[in-house]
XYZ file of C-alpha atoms in Angstrom:
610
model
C -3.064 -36.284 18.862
C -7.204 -36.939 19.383
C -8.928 -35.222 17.635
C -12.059 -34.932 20.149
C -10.927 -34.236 23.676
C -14.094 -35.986 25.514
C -15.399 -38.994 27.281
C -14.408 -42.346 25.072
C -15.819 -45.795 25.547
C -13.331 -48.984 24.039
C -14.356 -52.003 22.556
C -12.722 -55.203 21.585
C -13.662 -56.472 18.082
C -15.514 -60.110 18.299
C -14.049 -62.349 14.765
C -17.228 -64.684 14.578
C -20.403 -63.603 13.636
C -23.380 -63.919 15.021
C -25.832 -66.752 14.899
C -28.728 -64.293 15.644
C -31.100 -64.357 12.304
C -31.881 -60.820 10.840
C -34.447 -58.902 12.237
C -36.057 -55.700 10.921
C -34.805 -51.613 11.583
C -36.254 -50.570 14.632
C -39.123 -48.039 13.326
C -39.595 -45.996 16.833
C -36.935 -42.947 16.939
C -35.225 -43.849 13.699
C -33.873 -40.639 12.386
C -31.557 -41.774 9.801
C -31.203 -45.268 7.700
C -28.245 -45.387 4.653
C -28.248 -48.897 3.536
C -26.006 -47.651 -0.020
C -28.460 -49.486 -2.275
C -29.770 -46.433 -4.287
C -27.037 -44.003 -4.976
C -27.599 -41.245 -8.012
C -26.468 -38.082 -8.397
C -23.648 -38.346 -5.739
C -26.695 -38.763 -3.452
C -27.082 -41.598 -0.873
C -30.598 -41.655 0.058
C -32.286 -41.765 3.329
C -34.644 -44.778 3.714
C -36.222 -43.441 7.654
C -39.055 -41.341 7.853
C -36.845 -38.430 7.575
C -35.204 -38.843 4.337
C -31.900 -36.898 4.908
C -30.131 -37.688 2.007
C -26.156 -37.854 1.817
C -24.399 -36.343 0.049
C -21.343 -38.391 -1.387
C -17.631 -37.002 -1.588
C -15.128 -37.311 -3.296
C -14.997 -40.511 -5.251
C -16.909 -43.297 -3.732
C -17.213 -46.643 -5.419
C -19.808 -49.460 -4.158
C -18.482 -52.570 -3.083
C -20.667 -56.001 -2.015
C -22.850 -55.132 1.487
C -23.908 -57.700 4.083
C -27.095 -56.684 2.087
C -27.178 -55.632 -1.454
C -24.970 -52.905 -2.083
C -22.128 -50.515 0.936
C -19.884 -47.649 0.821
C -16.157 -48.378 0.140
C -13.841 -45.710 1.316
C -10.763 -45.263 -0.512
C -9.271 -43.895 3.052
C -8.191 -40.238 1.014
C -10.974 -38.437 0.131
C -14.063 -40.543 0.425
C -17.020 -39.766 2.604
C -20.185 -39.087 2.961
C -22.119 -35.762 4.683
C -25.811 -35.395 5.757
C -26.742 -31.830 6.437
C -27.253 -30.996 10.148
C -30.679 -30.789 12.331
C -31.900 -30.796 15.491
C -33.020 -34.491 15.214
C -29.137 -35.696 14.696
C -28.506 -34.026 18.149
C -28.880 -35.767 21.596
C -28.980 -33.630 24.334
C -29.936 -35.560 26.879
C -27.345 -38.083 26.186
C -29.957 -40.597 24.515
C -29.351 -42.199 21.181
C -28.122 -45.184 19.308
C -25.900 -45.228 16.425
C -25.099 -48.853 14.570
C -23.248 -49.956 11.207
C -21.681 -52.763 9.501
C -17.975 -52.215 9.482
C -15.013 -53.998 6.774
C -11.759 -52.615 7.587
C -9.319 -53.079 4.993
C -6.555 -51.439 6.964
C -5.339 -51.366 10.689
C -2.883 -48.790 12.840
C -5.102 -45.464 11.541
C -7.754 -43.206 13.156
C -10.613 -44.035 10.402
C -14.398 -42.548 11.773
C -17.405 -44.925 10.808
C -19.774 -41.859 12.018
C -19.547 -38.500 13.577
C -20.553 -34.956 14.098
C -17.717 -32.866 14.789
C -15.863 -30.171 13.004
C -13.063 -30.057 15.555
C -11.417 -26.476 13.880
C -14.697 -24.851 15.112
C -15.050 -26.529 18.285
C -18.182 -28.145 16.969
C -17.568 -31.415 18.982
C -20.810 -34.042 19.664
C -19.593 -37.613 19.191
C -17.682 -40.299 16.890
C -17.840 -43.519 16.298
C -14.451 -44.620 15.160
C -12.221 -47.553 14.592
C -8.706 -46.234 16.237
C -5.109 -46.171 15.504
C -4.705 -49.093 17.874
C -7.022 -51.040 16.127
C -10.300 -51.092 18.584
C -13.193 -49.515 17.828
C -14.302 -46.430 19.745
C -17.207 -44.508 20.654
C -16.151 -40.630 21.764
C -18.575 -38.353 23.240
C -17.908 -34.836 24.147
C -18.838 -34.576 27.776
C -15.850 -33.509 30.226
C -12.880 -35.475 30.863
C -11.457 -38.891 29.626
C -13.260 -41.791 30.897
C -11.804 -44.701 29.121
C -13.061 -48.852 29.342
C -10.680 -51.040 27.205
C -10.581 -54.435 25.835
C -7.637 -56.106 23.712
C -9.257 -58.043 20.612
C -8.739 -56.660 17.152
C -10.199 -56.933 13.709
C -9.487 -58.562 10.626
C -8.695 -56.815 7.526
C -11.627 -58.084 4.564
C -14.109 -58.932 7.460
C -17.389 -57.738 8.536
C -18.639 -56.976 12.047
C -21.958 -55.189 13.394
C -20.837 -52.545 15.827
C -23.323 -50.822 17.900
C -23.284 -47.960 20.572
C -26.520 -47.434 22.754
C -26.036 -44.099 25.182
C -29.111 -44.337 27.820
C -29.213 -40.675 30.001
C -25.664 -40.585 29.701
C -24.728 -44.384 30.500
C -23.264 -46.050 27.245
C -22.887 -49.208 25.914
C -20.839 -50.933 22.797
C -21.685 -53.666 21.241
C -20.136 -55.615 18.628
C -21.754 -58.489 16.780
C -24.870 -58.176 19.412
C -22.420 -59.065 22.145
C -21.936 -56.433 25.071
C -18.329 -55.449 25.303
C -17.915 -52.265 26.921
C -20.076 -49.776 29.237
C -19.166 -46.958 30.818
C -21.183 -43.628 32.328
C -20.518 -40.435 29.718
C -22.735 -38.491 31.296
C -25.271 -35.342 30.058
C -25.760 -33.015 29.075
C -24.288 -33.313 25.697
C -23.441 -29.902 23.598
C -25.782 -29.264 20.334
C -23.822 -27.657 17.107
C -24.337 -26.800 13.501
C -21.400 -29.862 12.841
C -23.051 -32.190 9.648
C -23.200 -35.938 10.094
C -20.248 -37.304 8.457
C -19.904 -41.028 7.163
C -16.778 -42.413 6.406
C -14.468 -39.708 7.163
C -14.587 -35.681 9.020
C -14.662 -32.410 7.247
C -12.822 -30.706 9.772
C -13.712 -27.006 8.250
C -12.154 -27.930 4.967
C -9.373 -30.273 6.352
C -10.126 -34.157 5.314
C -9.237 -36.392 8.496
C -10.028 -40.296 9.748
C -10.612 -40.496 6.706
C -11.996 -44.601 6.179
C -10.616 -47.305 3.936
C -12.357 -50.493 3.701
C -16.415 -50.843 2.977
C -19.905 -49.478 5.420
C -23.309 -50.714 5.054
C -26.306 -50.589 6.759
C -25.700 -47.034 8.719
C -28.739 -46.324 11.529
C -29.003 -43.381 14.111
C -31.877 -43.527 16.394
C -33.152 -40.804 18.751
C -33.237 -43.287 21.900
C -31.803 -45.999 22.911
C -32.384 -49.170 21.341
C -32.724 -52.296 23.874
C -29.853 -55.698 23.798
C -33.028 -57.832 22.312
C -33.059 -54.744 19.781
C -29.399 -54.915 18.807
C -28.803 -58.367 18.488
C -31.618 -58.410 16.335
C -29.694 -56.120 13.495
C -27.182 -59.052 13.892
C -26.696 -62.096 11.722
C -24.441 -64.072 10.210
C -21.874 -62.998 7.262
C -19.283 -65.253 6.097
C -18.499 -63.260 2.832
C -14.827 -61.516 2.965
C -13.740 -58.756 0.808
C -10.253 -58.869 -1.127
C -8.394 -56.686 0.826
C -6.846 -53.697 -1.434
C -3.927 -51.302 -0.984
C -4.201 -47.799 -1.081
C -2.357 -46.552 -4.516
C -0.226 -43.756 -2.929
C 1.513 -41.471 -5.661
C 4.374 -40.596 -4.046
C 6.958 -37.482 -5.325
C 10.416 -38.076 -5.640
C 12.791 -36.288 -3.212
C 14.704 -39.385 -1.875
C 16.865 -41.151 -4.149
C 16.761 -45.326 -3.355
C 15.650 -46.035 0.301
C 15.453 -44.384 3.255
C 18.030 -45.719 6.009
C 16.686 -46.677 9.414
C 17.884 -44.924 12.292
C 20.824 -47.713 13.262
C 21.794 -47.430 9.237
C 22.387 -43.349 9.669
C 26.093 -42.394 10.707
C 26.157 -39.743 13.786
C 28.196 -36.972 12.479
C 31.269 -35.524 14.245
C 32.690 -32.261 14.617
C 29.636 -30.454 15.495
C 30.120 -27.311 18.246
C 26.958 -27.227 20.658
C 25.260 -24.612 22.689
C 22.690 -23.708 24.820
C 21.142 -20.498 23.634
C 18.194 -20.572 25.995
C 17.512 -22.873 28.916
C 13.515 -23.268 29.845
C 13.531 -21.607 32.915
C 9.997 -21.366 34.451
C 11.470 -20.683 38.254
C 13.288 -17.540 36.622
C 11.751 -15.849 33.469
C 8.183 -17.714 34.177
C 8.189 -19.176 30.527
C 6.876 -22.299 30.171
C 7.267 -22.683 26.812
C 9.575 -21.958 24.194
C 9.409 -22.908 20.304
C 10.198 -22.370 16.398
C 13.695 -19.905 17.132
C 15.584 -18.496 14.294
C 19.144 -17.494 13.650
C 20.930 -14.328 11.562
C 24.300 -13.067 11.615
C 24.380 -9.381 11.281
C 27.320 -6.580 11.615
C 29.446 -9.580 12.987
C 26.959 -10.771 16.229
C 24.615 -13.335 16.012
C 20.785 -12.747 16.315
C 17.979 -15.302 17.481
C 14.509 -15.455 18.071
C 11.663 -17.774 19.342
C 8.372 -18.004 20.650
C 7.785 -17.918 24.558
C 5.085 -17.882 26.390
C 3.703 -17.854 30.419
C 0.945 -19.823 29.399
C 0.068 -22.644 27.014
C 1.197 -22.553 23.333
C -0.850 -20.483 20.601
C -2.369 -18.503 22.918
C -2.170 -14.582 23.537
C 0.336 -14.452 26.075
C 2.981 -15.770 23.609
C 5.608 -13.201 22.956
C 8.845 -13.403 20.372
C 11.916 -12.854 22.540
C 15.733 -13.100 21.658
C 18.866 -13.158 22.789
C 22.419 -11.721 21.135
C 26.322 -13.632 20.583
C 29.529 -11.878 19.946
C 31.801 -14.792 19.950
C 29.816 -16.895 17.256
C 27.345 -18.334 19.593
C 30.039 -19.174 22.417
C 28.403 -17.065 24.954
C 24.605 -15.133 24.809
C 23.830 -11.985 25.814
C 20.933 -10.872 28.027
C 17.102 -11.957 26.827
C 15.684 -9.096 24.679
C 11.683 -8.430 23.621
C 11.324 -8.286 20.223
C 7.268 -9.209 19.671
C 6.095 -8.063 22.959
C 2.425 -8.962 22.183
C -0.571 -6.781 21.939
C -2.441 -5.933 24.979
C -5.641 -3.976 25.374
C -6.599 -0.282 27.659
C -6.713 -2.540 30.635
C -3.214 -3.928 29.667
C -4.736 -7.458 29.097
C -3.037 -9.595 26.580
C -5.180 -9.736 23.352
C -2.687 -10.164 20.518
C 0.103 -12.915 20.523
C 3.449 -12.299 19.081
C 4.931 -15.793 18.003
C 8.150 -16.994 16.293
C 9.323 -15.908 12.907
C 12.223 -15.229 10.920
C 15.425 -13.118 10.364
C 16.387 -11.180 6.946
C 18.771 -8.776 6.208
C 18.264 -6.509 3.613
C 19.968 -3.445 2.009
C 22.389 -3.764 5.625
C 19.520 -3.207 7.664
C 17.936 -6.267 9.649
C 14.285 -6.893 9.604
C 12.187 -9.622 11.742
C 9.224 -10.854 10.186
C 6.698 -12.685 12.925
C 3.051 -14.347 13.705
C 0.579 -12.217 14.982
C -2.700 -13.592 15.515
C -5.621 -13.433 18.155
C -8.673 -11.884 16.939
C -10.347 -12.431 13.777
C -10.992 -15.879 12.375
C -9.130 -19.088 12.196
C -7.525 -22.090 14.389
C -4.799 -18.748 14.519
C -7.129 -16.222 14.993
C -6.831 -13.096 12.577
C -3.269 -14.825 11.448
C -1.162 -12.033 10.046
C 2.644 -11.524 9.518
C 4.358 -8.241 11.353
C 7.196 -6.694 10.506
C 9.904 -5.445 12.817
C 13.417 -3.696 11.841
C 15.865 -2.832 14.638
C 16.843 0.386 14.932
C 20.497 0.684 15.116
C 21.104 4.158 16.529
C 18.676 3.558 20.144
C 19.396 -0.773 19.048
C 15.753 -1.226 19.656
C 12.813 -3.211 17.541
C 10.072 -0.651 15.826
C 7.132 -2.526 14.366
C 6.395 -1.595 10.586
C 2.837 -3.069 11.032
C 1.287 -6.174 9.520
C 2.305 -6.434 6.179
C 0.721 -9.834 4.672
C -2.540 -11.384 5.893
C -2.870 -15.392 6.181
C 0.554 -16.145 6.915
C 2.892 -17.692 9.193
C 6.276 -17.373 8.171
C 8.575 -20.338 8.300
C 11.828 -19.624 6.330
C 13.721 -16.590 6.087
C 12.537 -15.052 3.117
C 14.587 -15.589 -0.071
C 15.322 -13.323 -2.965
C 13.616 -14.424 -6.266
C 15.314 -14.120 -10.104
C 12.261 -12.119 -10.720
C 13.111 -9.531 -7.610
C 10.223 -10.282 -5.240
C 11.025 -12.226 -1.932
C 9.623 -15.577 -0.815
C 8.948 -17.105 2.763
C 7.054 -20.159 3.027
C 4.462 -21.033 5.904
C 1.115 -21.722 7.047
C -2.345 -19.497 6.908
C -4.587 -19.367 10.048
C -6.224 -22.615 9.456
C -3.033 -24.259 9.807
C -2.406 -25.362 5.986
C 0.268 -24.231 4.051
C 0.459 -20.413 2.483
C 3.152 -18.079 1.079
C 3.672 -14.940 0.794
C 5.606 -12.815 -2.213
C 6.679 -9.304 -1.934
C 6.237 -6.306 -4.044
C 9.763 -6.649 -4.565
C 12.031 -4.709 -2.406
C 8.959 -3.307 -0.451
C 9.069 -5.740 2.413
C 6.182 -4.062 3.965
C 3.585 -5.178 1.164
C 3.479 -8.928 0.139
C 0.742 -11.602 -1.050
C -0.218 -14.324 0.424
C -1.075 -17.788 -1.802
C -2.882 -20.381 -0.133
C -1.429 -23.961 -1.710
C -4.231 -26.626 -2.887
C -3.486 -29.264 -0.178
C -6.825 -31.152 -1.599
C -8.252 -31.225 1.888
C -5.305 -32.793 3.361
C -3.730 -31.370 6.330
C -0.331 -30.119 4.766
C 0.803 -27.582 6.653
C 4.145 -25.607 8.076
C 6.085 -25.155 4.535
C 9.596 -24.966 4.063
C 11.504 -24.445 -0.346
C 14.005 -25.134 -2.599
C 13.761 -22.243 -5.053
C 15.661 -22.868 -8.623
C 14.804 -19.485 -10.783
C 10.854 -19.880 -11.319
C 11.051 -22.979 -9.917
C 9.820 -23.759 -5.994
C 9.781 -26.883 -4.624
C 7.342 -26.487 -1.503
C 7.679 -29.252 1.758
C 5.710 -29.367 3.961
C 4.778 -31.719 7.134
C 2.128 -33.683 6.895
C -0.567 -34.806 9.545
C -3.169 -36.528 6.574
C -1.047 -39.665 5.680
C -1.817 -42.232 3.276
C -1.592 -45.116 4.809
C -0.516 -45.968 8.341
C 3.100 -46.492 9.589
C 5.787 -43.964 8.549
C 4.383 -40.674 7.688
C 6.148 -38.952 4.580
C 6.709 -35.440 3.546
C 3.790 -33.665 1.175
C 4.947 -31.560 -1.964
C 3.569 -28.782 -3.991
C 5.768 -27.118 -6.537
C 5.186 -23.639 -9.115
C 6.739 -23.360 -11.930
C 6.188 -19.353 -12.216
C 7.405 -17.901 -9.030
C 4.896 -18.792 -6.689
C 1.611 -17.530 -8.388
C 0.154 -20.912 -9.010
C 0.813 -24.977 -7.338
C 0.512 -28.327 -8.437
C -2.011 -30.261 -6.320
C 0.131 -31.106 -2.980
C 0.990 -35.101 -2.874
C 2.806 -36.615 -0.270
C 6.509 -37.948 -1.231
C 8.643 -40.456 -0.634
C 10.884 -39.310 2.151
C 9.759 -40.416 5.320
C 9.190 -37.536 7.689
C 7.685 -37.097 10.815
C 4.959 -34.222 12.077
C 7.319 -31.787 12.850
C 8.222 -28.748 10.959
C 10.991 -29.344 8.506
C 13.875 -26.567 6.989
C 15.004 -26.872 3.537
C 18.294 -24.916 2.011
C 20.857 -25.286 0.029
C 24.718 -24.872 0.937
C 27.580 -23.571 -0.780
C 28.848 -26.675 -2.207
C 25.191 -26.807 -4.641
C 24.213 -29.279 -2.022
C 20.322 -29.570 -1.393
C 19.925 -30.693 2.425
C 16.656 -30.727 4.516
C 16.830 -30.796 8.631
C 13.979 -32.654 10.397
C 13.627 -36.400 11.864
C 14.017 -38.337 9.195
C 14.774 -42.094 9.007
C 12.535 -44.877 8.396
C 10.746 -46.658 11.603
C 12.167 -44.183 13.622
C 11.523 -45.618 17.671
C 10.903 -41.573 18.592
C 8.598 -39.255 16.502
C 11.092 -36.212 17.304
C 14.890 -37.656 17.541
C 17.103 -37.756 16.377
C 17.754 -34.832 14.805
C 18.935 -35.108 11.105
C 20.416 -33.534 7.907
C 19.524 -35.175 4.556
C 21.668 -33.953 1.614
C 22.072 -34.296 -2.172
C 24.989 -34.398 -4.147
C 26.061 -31.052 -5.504
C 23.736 -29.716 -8.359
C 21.327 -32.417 -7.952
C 17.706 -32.460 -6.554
C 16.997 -35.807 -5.429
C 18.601 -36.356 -1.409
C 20.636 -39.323 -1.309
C 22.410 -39.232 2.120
C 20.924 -38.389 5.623
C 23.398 -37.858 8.705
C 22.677 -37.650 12.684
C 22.840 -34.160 13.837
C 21.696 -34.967 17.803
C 20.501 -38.031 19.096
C 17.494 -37.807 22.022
C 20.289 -38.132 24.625
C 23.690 -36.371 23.741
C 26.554 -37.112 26.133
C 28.053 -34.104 27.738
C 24.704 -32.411 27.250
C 23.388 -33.323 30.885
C 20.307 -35.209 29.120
C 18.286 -36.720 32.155
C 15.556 -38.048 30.238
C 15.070 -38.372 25.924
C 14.804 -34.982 23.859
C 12.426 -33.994 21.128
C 14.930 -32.215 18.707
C 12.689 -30.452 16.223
C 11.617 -27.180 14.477
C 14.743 -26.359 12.946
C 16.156 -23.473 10.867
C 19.186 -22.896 9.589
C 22.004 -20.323 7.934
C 25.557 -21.155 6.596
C 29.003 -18.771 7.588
C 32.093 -18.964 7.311
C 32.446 -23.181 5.777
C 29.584 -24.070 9.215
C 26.286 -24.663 9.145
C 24.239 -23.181 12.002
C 21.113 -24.919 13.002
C 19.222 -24.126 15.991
C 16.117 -25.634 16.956
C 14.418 -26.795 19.829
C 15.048 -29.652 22.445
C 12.493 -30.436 25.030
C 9.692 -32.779 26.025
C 6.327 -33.012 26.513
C 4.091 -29.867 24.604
C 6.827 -28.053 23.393
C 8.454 -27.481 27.019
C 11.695 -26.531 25.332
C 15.212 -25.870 25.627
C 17.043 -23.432 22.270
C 19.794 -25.053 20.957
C 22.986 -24.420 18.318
C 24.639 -26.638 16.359
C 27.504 -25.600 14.123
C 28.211 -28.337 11.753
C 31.450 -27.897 9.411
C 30.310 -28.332 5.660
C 32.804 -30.420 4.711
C 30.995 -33.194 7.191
C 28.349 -33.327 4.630
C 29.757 -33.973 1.711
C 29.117 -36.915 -0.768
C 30.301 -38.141 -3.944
C-alpha cells in the first residue's frame, strides 16, 4: 500500500554520470543545504542561510560522499529530521529539491526526502526511490497522475536526482538529464509534518526507511532552471561496497520454510459458507476479522460489517448461529450495533472481536473506536454478554482503553486473562484482567522500536508469552517475516519486538495450541508465495515443542466445488478445537476486504507429525 495517496511523477535511473563539471549551490531561494561533512552531537548542520540543523536518528554512520563526507542509512532505524517552518512549505507548488543518491538495495519503498506524517494526514511531498526500483517524486495534490520510464539503478552507485515543481508543472531529473514531467498542479496543503531525510516518522512508526548512502541534500524555495541542475552534476566513478542488512531473526521455524509447490494440501477438511457478501441483500459491502465459540451445544460467530468502507463508523459486529456444527446458519443477528448520535447519525463503530466463555456464561469482547485520538479513533474494547433468558446482547461498557482484541482471551497460571491485539495507532497492545473481573483489564503497549508490528496473536506457557505479530516494517525486501516480542512475567513487561524467521505475509495471523501439545499458527505462510493472501495454511510443531516444523494447505485461492470464479484472499483467521476438529473460520474475498465468512473443520489427526 502507498503511503501518500497524491499526484506522483516516475523517473528512470540514468547508469553514467555526467560529464557536466561541478558548479556551485544555487544561493537565490536556498532554504536548506546538508552536505554531512560536520556532524556533532547527533546534529547535521545546515550550511544555507537558514541553518536548520538535523537532527540525526537512530544510529547513523558516515560513509565516503561524492564530496567529503554522506549519510549511510542502515535501512532500520536511520534518518535524519529538520524541525518544520513555513520556509520548507510550497504552497504555490514552487520548489526544488535535489540529492546524491547510493542505493545499496532494490525492491523497497526507501524516501531520500519528505514531509509527511501520513498517521496525521500531514501529507506535502516525497522524494523516494520505490519498491519497483525507480525513483519517485509524490506530491499531495488530488488524484494519481503517473509518467513512467523503465531504467533502474545499480546497487554501490551514485546518481544526482533532481525534482524542479514550477506553479504546479514538475520535472525529474536524474544526472542533469530530463526524464520525466508531468502537471501536479496547486495549490499544495501546508502542515506541521518535519523534513525527514533518509526515512519517515510516521507519528512514531519508522517507514521507507533508506539503506545505502545521501550526500549533498538541497531544498530551494523556487524552481531552479535545466542550466541550474546540470550544473550540481558531475562526474563520480567511485562505487561503494555494497553491504547486507544484519537482520536478527527469532527462531519459530525449525530448518526452512517450504515454498508453496513443497506444502502438501490437506484432506479431510468439511467446508462452509457462514456468510456470503451480499451487497444486493443486507447492503454490506464489507465483511472482516469473524470469530467462532461453541456454547450450550450451538455454534456462535462474529465479524465486522459494514455499508461503507472499512474502519469507519458505520461498521457494526454482526453474527450468525449453527445447531448442526456449522452445517446450516441461522438468521444474521446484531451484536455491536454501533453508536449513533440524537440525530441517529453513526458516530461510534462497532468492529470485530472475540468470543469467551466464562463461568457458563458467554461474553463478546469487541473494537469500539471513533472519537478521540488515533489512526482508530478513541480505540477501546467493549464488552457484551448475551443474555440467555430474552437471548439478547447487553453491553457491559468499555472495559480496557487502547486495545483491539485479536484472540479470545486466555486464562493465565496467575488467574488474570490475556487477549492479544493492537492499540489505536495500529501497533501491537494487550490487555490483562483483574482476574475474573472481565469488565476491568490493562492495556500494555509492546516496544515495537518504531517498527510497524501490529495485530498480535500468543503462545502462553505459565509466565511465559510468546507474542506474533504481522509485520508491515520488514528488513529487507522480498519475503516479509513474522515480528516477536515475548514476557517472561505474565505480560507486564516485553523484550524489544524483532522480526523472525518464519516467513509471513501482512495479514493477521492466529496462534494456539491443540490437544495433542501441538503448537500451530494459521496465516499464509510459505516462502515466495505467488499471492500475498493464499493459500491459506496451518504450521505446526511436534507435540511439546516450540519451534514449527511442518506447514500444511488449509484452502488454496481457488477451491474446487467452492464455485471460485476468480482467486481468493483467505486471511484473518481464528480458530477453536471440539470434539478431535479444528474449526477455523476466516475470511475469503478480494479486493479491500470485500469478503465472504468461511469454516473449515480440519480433523486433528491430519496434523500430526513425528
Amino acid at each position: 500500500m502507498l503511503l501518500y495517496p497524491a499526484i506522483i511523477v516516475v523517473l528512470s535511473v540514468l547508469l553514467q554520470g555526467s560529464a557536466c563539471a561541478a558548479g556551485t549551490v544555487p544561493a537565490r531561494g536556498l532554504v536548506g543545504h546538508w552536505t554531512f561533512d560536520a556532524e556533532a552531537g547527533g546534529i547535521a548542520t545546515d550550511s544555507s542561510p537558514a541553518a536548520r540543523a538535523a537532527q540525526v536518528c537512530g544510529n547513523a554512520q558516515s560513509v565516503r560522499g561524492v564530496t567529503g563526507k554522506a549519510f549511510l542509512g542502515n535501512g532500520l532505524d536511520d534518518y535524519l529530521s529538520v524541525a518544520a517552518a513555513d520556509e520548507l512549505s510550497f504552497p504555490a507548488a514552487t520548489f526544488s529539491v535535489a540529492a546524491w543518491v547510493n542505493a545499496y538495495q532494490l525492491g523497497a519503498q526507501q524516501m531520500i526526502v519528505a514531509k509527511n506524517v501520513c498517521a496525521l494526514n500531514q501529507r506535502e511531498w516525497g522524494l523516494m526511490l520505490d519498491r519497483d526500483n525507480l525513483f519517485r517524486l509524490y506530491v499531495r495534490r488530488g488524484d494519481w497522475q503517473t509518467v513512467v520510464r523503465t531504467t533502474v539503478p545499480v546497487p554501490g552507485t551514485w546518481h544526482h536526482i533532481a525534482a524542479v515543481v514550477d506553479a504546479g508543472r514538475a520535472r525529474l531529473y536524474v544526472n542533469g538529464a530530463l526524464e520525466g514531467k508531468a502537471e501536479v498542479g496547486a495549490p499544495l496543503p501546508v502542515t506541521p509534518a518535519p523534513l525527514t531525510i533518509g526515512g519517515v516518522n510516521d507519528s512514531g512508526s519508522l517507514r521507507q526507511l533508506f539503506f545505502g548512502a545521501l550526500d549533498e541534500v538541497c531544498l530551494w524555495s523556487r524552481a531552479l532552471t535545466e542550466d541550474e541542475v546540470k550544473g550540481r552534476v558531475f562526474e563520480v566513478t567511485d562505487k561503494h561496497e555494497v553491504r547486507q542488512p544484519t537482520v536478527e531473526r527469532f527462531p519459530l521455524w525449525e530448518g526452512d520454510v517450504p515454498t508453496e509447490d513443497q506444502v502438501p494440501l490437506l484432506g479431510g477438511i468439511r467446508f462452509s459458507v457462514v456468510k456470503k457478501r451480499e451487497p444486493q441483500v443486507d447492503g454490506c459491502d464489507w465483511l472482516h476479522g469473524a470469530a467462532l465459540i461453541r456454547h450450550k451445544g450451538t455454534l456462535f460467530t462474529c465479524w465486522g460489517a459494514n455499508k461503507g468502507k472499512e474502519n469507519t463508523v458505520t461498521e457494526v459486529n454482526l453474527g450468525r448461529r449453527s445447531a448442526d456444527d456449522g452445517r446450516t446458519w441461522g438468521p444474521l443477528e446484531t451484536i455491536g450495533p454501533g453508536i449513533r448520535d440524537a440525530e441517529r447519525q453513526p458516530v461510534e463503530a462497532h468492529s470485530h472481536g472475540v468470543f469467551l466463555e466464562h463461568g457458563g456464561k458467554l461474553w463478546v469482547f469487541l473494537a469500539r473506536f471513533g472519537i478521540g485520538e488515533g489512526r482508530f479513533a478513541g480505540l477501546g474494547m467493549e464488552a457484551f454478554s448475551l443474555d440467555e433468558a430474552t437471548n439478547a446482547w447487553e453491553s457491559r461498557g468499555v472495559v480496557a482503553k487502547g486495545i483491539w482484541p485479536l484472540r479470545e482471551p486466555e486464562r493465565m497460571t496467575e488467574g488474570n486473562w490475556f487477549v492479544p491485539g493492537c492499540d489505536e495507532n495500529w501497533l501491537a497492545s494487550v490487555a490483562i484482567s483483574h482476574g475474573d473481573d472481565l469488565t476491568k483489564w490493562d492495556v500494555v503497549k509492546i516496544p515495537v522500536q518504531g517498527r510497524i508490528h501490529t495485530e498480535a496473536t500468543c503462545w502462553i506457557d505459565d509466565n511465559e508469552i510468546t507474542l506474533v505479530m504481522r509485520n508491515h516494517s520488514p528488513r529487507a525486501p522480498g519475503d516479509g517475516y513474522a515480528a516477536v516480542s515475548v514476557s517472561d512475567d505474565y505480560g507486564r513487561t516485553w523484550t524489544p519486538s524483532i522480526e523472525s524467521n518464519l516467513p509471513l505475509t501482512g495479514s493477521k495471523p492466529y496462534c494456539g495450541k491443540l490437544s495433542t501439545g501441538q503448537r500451530y499458527l494459521i496465516a499464509n505462510t510459505v516462502r515466495h508465495p505467488q499471492r500475498s493472501r493464499a493459500p491459506l495454511t496451518i504450521a505446526v510443531s511436534r507435540p511439546g515443542e516450540k519451534l514449527l516444523c511442518r506447514v500444511f494447505r488449509i484452502r488454496d485461492a481457488r477451491r474446487p466445488g467452492a464455485g471460485d470464479e476468480v482467486d481468493k484472499n483467505l486471511c484473518y483467521p481464528h480458530a477453536v478445537e471440539y470434539d478431535g476438529k479444528l474449526y477455523v473460520i476466516y475470511s475469503a474475498g478480494v479486493g479491500s476486504n470485500l469478503n465472504d465468512c468461511e469454516l473449515a473443520l480440519i480433523p486433528i489427526e491430519a496434523l500430526a507429525v513425528e
